[in-house]
CSV table of C-alpha atoms and ligand atoms in Angstrom, one decimal:
chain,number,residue,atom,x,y,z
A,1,UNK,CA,0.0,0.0,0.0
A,2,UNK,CA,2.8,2.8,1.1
A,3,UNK,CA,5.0,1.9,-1.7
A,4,UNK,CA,1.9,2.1,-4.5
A,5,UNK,CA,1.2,5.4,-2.4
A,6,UNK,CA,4.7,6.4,-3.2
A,7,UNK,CA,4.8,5.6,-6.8
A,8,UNK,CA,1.6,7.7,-7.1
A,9,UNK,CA,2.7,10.5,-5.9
A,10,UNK,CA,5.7,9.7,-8.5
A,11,UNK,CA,3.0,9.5,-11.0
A,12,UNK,CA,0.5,12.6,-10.1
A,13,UNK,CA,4.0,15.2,-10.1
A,14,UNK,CA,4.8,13.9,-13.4
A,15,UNK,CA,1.3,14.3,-14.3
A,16,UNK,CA,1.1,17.9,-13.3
A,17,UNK,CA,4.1,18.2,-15.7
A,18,UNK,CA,2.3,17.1,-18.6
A,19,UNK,CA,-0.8,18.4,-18.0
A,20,UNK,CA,0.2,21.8,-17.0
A,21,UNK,CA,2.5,22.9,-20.1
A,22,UNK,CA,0.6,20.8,-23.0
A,23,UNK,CA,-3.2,21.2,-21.6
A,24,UNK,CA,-3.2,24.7,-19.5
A,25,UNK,CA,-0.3,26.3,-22.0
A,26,UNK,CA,-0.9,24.5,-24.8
A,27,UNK,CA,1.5,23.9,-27.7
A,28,UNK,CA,2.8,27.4,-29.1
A,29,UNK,CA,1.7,26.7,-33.1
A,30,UNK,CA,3.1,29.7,-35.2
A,31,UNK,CA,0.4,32.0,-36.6
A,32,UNK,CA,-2.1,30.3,-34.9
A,33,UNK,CA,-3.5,30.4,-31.1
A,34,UNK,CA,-1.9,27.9,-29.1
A,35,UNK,CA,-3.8,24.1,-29.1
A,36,UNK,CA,-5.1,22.4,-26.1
A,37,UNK,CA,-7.2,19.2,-26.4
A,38,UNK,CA,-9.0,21.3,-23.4
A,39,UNK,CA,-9.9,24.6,-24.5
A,40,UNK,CA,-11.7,25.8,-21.6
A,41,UNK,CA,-8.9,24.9,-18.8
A,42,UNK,CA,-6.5,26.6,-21.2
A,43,UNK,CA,-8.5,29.9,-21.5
A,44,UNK,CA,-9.2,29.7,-17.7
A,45,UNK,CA,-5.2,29.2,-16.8
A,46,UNK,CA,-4.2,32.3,-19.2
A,47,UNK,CA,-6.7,34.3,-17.4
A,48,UNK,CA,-5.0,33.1,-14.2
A,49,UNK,CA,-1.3,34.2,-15.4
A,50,UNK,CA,-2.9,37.3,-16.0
A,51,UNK,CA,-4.9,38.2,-12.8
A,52,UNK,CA,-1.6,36.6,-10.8
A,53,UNK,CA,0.6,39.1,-12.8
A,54,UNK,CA,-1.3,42.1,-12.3
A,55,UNK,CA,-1.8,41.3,-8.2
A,56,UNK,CA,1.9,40.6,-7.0
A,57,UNK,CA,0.3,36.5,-7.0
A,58,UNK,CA,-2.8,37.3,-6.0
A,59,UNK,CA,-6.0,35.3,-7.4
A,60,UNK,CA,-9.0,36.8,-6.3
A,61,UNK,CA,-11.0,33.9,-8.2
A,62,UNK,CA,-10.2,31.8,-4.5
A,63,UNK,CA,-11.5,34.3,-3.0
A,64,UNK,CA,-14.6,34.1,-4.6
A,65,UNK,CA,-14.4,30.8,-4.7
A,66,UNK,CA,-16.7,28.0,-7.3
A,67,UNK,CA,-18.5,31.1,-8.1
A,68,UNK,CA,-15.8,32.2,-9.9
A,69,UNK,CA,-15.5,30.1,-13.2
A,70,UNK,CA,-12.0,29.2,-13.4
A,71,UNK,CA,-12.0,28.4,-9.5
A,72,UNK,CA,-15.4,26.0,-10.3
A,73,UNK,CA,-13.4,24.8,-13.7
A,74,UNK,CA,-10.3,24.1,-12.0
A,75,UNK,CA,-11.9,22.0,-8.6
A,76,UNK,CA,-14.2,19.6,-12.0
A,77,UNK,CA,-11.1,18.9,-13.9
A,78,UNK,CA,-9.2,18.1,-10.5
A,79,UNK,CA,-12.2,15.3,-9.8
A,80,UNK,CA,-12.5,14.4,-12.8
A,81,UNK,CA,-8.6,13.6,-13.4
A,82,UNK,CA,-8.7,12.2,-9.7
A,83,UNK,CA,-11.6,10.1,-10.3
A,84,UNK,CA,-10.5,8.2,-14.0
A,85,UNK,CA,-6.9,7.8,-12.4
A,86,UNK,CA,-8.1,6.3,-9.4
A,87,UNK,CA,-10.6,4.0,-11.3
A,88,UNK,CA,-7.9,3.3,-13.5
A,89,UNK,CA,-5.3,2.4,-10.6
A,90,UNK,CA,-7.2,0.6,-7.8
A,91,UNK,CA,-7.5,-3.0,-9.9
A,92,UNK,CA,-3.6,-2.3,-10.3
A,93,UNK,CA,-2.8,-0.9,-6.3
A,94,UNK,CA,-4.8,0.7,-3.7
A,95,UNK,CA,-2.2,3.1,-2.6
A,96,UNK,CA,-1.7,4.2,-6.3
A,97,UNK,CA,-5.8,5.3,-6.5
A,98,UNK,CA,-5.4,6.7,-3.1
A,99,UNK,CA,-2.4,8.9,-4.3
A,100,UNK,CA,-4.5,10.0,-7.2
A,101,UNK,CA,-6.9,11.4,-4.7
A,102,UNK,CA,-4.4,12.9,-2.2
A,103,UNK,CA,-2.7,14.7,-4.9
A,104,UNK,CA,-5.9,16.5,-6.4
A,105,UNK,CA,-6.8,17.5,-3.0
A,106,UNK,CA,-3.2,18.7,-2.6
A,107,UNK,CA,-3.1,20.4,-5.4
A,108,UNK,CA,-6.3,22.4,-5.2
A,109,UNK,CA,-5.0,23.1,-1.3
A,110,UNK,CA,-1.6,23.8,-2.1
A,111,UNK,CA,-2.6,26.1,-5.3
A,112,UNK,CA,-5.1,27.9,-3.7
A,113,UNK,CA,-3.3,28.6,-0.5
A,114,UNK,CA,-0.5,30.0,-2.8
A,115,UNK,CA,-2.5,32.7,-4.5
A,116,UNK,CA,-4.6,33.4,-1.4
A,117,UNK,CA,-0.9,34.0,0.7
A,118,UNK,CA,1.9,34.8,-1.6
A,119,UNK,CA,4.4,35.2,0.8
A,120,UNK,CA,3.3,31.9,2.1
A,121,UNK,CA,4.1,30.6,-1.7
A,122,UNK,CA,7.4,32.4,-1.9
A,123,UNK,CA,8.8,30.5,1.3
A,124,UNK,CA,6.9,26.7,0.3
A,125,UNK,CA,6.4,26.7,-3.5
A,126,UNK,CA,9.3,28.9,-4.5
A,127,UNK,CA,9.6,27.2,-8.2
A,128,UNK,CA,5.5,28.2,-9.0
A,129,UNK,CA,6.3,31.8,-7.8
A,130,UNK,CA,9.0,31.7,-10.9
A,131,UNK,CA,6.6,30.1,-12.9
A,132,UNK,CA,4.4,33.4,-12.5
A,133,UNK,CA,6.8,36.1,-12.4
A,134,UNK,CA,9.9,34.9,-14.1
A,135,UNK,CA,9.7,36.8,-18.2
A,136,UNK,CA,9.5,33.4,-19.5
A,137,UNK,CA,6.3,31.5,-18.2
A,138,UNK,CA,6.5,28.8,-19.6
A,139,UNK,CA,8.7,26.5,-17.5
A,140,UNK,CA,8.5,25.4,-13.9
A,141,UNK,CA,5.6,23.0,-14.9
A,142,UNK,CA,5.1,21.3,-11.4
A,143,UNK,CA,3.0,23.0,-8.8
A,144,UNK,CA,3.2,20.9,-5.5
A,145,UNK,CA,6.9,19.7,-5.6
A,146,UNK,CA,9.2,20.5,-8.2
A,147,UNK,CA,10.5,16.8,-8.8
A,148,UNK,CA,9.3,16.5,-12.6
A,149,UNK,CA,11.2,19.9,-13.7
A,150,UNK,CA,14.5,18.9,-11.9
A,151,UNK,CA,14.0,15.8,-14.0
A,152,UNK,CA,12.9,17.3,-17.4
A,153,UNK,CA,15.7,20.4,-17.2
A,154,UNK,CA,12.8,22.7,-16.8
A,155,UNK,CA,13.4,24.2,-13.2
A,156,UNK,CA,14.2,27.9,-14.3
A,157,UNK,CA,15.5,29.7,-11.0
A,158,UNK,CA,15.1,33.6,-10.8
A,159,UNK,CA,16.7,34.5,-7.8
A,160,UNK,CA,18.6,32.8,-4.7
A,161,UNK,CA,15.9,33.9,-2.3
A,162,UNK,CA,13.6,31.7,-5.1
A,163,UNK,CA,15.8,28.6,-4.9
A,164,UNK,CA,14.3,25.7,-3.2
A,165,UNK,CA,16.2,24.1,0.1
A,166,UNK,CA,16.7,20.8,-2.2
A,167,UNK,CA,15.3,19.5,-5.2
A,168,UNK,CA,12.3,17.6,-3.6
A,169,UNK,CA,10.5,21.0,-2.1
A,170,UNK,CA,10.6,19.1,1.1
A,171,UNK,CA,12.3,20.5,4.7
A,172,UNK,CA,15.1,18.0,5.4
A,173,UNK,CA,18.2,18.1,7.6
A,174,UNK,CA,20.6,20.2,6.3
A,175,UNK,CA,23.1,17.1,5.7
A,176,UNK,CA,20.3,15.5,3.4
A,177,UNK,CA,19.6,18.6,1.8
A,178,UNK,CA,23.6,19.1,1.0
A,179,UNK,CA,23.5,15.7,-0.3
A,180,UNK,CA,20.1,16.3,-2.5
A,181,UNK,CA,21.7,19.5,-3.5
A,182,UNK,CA,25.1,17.9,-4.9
A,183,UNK,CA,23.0,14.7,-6.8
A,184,UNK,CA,20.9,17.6,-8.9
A,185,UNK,CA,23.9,20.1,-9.5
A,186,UNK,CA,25.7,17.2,-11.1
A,187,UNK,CA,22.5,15.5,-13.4
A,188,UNK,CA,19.7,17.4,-13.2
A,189,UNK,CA,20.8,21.0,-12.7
A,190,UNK,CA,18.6,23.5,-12.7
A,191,UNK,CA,18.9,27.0,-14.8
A,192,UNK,CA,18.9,30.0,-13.7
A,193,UNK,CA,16.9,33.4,-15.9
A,194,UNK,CA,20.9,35.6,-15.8
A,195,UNK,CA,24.0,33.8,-14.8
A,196,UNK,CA,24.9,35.1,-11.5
A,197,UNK,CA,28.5,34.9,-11.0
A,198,UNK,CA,28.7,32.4,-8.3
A,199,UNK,CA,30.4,34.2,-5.4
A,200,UNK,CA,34.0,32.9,-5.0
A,201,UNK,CA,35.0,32.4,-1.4
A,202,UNK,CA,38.3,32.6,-0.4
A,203,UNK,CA,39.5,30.5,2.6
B,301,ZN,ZN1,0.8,28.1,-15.8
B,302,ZN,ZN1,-8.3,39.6,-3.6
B,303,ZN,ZN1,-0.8,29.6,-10.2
């Protein structure tokens, strides 16, 4: 059960990869408006970027809450996503369907909170404040933990106060963090919008 949980989790972050850039971005087609295979959820993100853009992170749609139509669009395609994975996982694993679950409910929680506190967001979801603010917003993919974009090469860092403790997005001992830290600098690094000169420390 705990290790199908696991490898759900595994599964839901790469998920929120995919779905993210090629259903809520949509694939950049030249002379034409982008394409989704979801319309709707695409219009609704792009009207988030906006809003975010225009508030220093704010989203007054959670405010509002499922009055608002892109809050009420996003919570349907989260239990709708939730609901066909787990279906589609619980024959295969338990913990796998209940993973599905737990991440939509994350998600919504995690997503929410981060637009309703952005300072809250800077400090716990670092990489989706980039993906909002940074010039280029189309990178830094995952929203709950960044593990998909250190994977991918898609973890685009803006500043140092923006750069995660380690490349799960999860508060470890500092010794496990340094560890963490060394693994991704040396095969998954992550980039960086201006090449800060690293500063050079002279013992
Ligand atoms: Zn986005
Ligand atoms: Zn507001
Ligand atoms: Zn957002």
């Amino acid at each position: 059960m705990l290790k199908g949980f696991l490898v759900g989790l595994v599964v839901a972050n790469g998920f929120e990869w995919v779905a993210h850039k090629y259903i809520l971005h949509g694939t950049h087609r030249s002379g034409k408006p982008r394409y989704s295979p979801v319309p709707d959820s695409m219009k609704s993100h792009w009207e988030h970027h906006r809003e975010v853009r225009k508030t220093t992170f704010h989203d007054h749609g959670y405010v509002e809450g499922i009055s608002n139509w892109r809050t009420k669009n996003e919570i349907i395609s989260l239990a709708v996503v939730a609901g066909a994975a787990s279906v589609l996982f619980y024959p295969i694993s338990k913990g796998m369907a209940a993973a599905a679950v737990y991440s939509a409910c994350n998600y919504y929680y995690i997503h929410r909170r981060a637009h309703l506190e952005p300072d809250w967001a800077m400090k716990k979801i670092p990489w989706h404040y980039d993906h909002h603010m940074n010039s280029n917003q189309d990178a830094n993919w995952c929203v709950t933990k960044p593990w998909f974009d250190y994977i991918l090469g898609t973890r685009v860092i803006s500043s140092q106060n923006l750069q995660e403790q380690n490349p799960l997005g999860i508060a470890l001992p500092q010794s496990i963090s340094k560890v963490l830290n060394f693994v991704a600098e040396n095969y998954f690094p992550a980039k960086w919008v201006e090449t800060m000169p690293k500063l050079e420390v002279k013992v």
